[in-house]
mmCIF file of C-alpha atoms in Angstrom:
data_model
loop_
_atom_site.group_PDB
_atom_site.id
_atom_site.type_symbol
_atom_site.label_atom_id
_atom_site.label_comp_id
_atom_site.label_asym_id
_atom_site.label_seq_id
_atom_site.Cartn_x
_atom_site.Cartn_y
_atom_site.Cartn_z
ATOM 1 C CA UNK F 1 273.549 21.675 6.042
ATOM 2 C CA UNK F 2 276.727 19.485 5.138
ATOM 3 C CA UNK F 3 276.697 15.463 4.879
ATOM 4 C CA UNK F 4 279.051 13.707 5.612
ATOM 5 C CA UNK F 5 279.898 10.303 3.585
ATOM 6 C CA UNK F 6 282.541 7.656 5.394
ATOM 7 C CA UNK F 7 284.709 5.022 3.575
ATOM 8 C CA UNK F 8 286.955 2.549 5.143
ATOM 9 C CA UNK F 9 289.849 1.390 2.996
ATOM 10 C CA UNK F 10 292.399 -1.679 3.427
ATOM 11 C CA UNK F 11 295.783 -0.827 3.616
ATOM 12 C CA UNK F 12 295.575 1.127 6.835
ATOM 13 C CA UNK F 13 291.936 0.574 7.902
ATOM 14 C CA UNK F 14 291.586 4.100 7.558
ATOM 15 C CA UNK F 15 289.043 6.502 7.422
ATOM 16 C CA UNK F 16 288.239 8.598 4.189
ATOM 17 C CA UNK F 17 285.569 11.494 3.943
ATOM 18 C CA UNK F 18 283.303 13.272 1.628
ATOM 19 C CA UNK F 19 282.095 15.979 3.260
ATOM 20 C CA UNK F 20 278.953 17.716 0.752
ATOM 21 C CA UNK F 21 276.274 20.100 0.313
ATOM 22 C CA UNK F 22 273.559 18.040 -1.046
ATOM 23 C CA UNK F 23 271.982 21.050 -2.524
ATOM 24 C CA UNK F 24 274.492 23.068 -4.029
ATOM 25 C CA UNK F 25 276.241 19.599 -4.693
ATOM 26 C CA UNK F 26 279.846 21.081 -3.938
ATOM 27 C CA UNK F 27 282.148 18.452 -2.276
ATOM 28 C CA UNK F 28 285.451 18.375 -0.025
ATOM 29 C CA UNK F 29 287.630 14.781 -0.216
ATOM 30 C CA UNK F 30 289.688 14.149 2.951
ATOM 31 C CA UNK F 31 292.189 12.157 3.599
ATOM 32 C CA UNK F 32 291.768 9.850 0.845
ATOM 33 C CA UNK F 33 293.614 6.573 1.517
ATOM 34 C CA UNK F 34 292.261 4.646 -1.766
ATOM 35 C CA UNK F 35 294.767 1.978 -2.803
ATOM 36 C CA UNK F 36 293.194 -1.079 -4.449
ATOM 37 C CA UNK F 37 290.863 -0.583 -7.753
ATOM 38 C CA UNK F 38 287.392 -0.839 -6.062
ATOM 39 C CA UNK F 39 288.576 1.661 -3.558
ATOM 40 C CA UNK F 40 289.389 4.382 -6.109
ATOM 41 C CA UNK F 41 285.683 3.388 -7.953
ATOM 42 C CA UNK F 42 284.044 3.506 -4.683
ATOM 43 C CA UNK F 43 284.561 6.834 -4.621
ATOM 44 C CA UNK F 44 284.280 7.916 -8.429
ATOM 45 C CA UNK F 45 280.838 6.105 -8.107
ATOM 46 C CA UNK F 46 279.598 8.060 -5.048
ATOM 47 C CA UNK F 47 280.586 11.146 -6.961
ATOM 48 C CA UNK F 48 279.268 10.234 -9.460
ATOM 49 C CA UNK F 49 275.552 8.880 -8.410
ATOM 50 C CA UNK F 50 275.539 12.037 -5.696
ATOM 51 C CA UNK F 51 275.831 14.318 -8.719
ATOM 52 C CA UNK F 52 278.722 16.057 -6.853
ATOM 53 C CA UNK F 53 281.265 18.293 -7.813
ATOM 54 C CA UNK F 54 284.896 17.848 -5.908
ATOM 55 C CA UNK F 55 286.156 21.626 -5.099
ATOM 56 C CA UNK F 56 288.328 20.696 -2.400
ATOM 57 C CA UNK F 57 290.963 17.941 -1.540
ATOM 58 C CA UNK F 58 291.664 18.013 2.228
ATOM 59 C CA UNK F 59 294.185 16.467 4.612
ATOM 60 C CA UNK F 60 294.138 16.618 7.949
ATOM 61 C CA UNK F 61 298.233 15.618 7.711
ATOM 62 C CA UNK F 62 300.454 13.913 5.411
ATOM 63 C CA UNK F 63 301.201 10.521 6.724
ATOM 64 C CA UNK F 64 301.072 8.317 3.543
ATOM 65 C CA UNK F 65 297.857 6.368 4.975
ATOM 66 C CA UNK F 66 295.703 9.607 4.782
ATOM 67 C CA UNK F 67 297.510 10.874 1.621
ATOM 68 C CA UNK F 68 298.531 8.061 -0.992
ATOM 69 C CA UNK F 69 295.438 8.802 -3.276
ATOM 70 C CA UNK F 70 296.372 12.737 -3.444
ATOM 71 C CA UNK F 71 297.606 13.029 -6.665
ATOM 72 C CA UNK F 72 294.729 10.913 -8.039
ATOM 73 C CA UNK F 73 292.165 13.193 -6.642
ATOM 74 C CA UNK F 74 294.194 15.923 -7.552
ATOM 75 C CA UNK F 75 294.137 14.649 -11.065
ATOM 76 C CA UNK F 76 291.288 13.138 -11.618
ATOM 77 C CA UNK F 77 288.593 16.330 -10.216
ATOM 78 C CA UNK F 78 291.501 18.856 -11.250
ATOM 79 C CA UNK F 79 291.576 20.466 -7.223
ATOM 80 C CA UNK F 80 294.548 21.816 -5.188
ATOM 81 C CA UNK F 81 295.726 19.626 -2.308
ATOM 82 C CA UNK F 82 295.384 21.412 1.331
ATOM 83 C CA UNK F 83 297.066 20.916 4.376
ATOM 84 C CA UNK F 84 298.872 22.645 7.270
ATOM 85 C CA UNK F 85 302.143 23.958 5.576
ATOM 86 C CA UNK F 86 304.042 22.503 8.358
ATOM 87 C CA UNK F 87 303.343 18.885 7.251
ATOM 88 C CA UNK F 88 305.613 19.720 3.901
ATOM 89 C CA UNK F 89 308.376 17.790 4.596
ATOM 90 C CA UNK F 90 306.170 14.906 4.857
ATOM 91 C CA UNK F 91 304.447 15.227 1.459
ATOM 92 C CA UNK F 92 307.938 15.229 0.021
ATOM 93 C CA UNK F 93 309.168 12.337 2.302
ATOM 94 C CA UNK F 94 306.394 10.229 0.931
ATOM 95 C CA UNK F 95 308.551 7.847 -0.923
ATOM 96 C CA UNK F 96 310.509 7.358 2.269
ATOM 97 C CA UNK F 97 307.185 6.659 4.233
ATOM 98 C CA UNK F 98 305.887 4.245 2.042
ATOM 99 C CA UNK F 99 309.591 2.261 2.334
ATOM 100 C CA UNK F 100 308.847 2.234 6.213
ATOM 101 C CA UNK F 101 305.995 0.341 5.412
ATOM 102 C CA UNK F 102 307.020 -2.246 3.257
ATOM 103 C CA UNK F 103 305.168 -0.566 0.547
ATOM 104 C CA UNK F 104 306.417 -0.312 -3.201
ATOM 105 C CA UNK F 105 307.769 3.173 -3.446
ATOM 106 C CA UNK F 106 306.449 3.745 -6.994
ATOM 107 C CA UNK F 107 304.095 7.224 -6.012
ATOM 108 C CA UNK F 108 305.164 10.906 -6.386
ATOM 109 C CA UNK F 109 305.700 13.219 -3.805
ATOM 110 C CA UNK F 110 302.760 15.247 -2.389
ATOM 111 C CA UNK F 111 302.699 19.005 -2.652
ATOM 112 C CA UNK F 112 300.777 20.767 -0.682
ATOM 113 C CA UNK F 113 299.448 23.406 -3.006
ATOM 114 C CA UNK F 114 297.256 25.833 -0.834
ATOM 115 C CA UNK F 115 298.480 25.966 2.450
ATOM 116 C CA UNK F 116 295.962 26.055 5.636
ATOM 117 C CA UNK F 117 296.317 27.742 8.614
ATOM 118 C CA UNK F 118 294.352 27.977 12.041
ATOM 119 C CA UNK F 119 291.195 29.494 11.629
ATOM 120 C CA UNK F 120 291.108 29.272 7.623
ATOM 121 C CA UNK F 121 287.313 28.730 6.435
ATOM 122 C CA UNK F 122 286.981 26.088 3.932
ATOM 123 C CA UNK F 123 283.716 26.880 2.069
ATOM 124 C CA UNK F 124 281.786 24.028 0.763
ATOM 125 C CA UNK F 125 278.594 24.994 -0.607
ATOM 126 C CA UNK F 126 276.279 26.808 1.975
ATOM 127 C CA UNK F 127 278.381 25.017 4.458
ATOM 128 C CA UNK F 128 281.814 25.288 6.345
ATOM 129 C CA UNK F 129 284.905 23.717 7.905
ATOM 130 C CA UNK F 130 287.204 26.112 10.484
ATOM 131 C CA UNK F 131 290.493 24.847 10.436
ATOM 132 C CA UNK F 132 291.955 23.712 13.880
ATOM 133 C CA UNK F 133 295.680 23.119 14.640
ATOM 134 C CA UNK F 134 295.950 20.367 16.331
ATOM 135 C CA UNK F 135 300.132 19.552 16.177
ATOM 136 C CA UNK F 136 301.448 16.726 18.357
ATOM 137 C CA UNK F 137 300.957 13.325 15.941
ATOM 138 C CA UNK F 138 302.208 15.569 12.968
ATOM 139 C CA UNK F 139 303.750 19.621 12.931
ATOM 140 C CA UNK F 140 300.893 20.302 10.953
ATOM 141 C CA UNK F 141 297.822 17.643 12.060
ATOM 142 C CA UNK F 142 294.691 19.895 11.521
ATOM 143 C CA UNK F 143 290.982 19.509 12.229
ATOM 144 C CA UNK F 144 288.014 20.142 10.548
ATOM 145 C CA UNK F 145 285.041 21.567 12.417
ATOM 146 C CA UNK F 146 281.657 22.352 11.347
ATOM 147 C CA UNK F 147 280.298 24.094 13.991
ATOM 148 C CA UNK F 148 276.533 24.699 12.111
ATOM 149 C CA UNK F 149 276.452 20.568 12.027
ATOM 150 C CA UNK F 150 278.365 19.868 14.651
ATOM 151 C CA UNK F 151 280.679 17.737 13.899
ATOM 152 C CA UNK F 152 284.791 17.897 14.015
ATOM 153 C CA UNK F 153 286.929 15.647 11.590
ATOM 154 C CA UNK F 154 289.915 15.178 13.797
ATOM 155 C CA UNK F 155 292.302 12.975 11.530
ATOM 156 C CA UNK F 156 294.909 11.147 14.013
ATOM 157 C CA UNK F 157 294.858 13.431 16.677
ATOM 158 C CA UNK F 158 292.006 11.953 18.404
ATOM 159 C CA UNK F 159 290.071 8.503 18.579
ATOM 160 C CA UNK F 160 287.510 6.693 21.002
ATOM 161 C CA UNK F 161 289.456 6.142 24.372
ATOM 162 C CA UNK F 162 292.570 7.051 22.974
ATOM 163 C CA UNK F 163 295.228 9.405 21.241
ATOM 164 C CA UNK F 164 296.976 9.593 18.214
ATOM 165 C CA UNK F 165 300.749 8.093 18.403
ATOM 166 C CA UNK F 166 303.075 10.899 18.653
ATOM 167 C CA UNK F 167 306.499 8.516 18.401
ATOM 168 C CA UNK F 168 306.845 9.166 14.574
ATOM 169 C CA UNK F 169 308.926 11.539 12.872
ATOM 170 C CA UNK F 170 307.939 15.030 14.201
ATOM 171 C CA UNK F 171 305.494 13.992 16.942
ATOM 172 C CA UNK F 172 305.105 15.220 20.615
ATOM 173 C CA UNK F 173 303.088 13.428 23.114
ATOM 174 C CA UNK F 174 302.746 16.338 25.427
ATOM 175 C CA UNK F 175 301.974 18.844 22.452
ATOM 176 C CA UNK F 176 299.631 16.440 21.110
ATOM 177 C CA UNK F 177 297.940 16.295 24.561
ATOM 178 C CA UNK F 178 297.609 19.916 25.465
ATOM 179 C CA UNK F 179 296.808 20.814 22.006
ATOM 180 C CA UNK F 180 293.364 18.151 22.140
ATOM 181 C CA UNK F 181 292.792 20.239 25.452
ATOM 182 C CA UNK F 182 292.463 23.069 23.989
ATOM 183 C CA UNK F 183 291.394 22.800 20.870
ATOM 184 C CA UNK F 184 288.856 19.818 21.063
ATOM 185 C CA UNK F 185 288.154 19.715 23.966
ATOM 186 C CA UNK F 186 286.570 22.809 24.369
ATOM 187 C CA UNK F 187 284.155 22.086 21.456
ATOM 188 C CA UNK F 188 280.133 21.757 22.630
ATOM 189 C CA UNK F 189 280.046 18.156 24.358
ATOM 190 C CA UNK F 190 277.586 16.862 22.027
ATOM 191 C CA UNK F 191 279.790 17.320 19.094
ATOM 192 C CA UNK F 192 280.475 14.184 16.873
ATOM 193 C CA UNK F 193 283.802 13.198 16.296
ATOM 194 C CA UNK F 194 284.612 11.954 12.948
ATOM 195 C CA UNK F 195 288.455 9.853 13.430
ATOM 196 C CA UNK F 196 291.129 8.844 10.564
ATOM 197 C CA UNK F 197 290.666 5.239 11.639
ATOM 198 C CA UNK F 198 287.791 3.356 14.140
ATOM 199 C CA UNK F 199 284.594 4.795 15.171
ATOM 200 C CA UNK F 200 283.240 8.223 15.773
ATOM 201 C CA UNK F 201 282.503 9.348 19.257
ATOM 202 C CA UNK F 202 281.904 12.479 20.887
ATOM 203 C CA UNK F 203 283.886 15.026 23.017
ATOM 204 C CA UNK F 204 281.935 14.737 25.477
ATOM 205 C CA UNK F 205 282.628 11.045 25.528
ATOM 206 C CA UNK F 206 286.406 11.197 25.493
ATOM 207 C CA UNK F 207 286.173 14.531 27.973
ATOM 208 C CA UNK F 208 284.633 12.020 30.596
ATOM 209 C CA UNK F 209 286.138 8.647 30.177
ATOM 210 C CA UNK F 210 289.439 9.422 27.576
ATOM 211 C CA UNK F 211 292.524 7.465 29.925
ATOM 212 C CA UNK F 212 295.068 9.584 27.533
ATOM 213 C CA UNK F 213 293.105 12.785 28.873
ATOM 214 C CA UNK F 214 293.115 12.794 32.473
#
C-alpha cells in the first residue's frame, strides 16, 4: 500500500508529491516546485525522518512550476528525471519559461532522462503508478494512477470544477477535454484525485458537477 505525502509551495501555489512505500521505504518525487530554502528542507527533512529512499523523480509535464527543483532532486538523491518525451521541448525552453514569468533565468535546462509512455509501470516498492496520457495542457501532460490505492495524480490536466488551461505553448482545449474523457474519466468514481495546484476531489465529483465536462 502506497502513501501519499502533499506539499504546497509559494511561487505557484503548487502541488508537490511524495508518493512511498512505508515498508520497503522506496519513494517517487513529483513535480517538485521547491523554490525558497525551507521548501527544499521541507522535503530533505521528510526524507529524511520517513527513512525513505528517492528512486524516482516524476513529472507529470514540464511547465517550470512543476519542474524548477528537477535538477536538485536529480542531484541531490542521484535519480533520472521522467516525463512524457513529448514535453522535451519544454524542459529545454525552461529558461524561456521562467522569463515569461518574471523570474530570474539563472536555472539549467531540464532533460528528461527516461522517457514515459502510456501504460509504463512505475514501480515503487510493493506499489505502482500506470502512466496515463493525458495531452491537451501540455503534448506530453501524464497521469499517475494507482489503481491498488486508488488514487490518480493528474498534474494540470484536471482540478475541482475545472480544467487545466490549454492557451499556452502547445495546448489544445478540445484535446485536453476528450483526453480527461477518456482517460479519467473512466477511472472507478470513488477514485481520489490528487491536482498540481488546489484540492483533491474525486472523479466521480467532477463526472457529476465538472462545468468544463458537460
Amino acid at each position: 500500500m502506497l502513501k501519499v505525502a502533499k506539499f504546497g509551495f509559494y511561487m505557484f501555489g503548487i502541488n508537490t508529491y511524495v508518493v512511498y512505500d512505508p515498508i520497503d521505504k522506496d519513494a517517487a518525487i513529483i513535480d517538485p516546485g521547491m523554490s525558497r530554502k525551507e521548501e527544499f528542507d521541507a522535503i530533505e527533512k521528510f526524507i529524511e525522518r520517513e527513512g525513505l529512499k528517492v528512486t524516482h523523480l516524476i513529472n507529470t509535464h514540464l511547465h517550470i512550476d512543476h519542474a524548477i527543483a528537477d535538477n536538485w532532486v536529480k542531484e541531490k538523491y542521484g535519480v533520472p528525471v521522467e516525463a512524457h518525451a513529448e514535453d522535451a521541448s519544454l524542459g529545454e525552453r525552461m529558461k524561456q519559461q521562467a522569463l515569461m514569468f518574471g523570474l530570474r533565468a539563472s536555472d539549467v535546462a531540464v532533460e528528461i532522462d527516461k522517457p514515459l509512455k502510456e501504460g509504463d509501470v512505475v514501480k515503487i516498492g510493493r506499489g505502482e503508478l500506470k502512466v496515463l496520457h493525458v495531452p491537451g495542457h501540455s503534448p506530453g501532460s501524464i497521469c499517475l494512477y494507482d489503481k491498488a490505492d486508488d488514487f490518480v495524480i493528474v498534474g494540470d490536466t484536471l482540478f475541482q470544477g475545472s480544467i487545466g488551461r490549454s492557451d499556452l505553448p502547445g495546448g489544445n482545449h478540445r484535446q485536453l477535454v476528450d483526453a480527461i474523457k477518456n482517460k479519467l474519466l473512466t477511472l472507478p468514481r470513488e477514485t481520489m484525485v490528487l491536482s498540481g495546484h488546489g484540492n483533491k476531489t474525486t472523479i466521480g465529483d467532477e463526472w457529476d458537477s465538472n462545468p468544463y465536462l458537460v
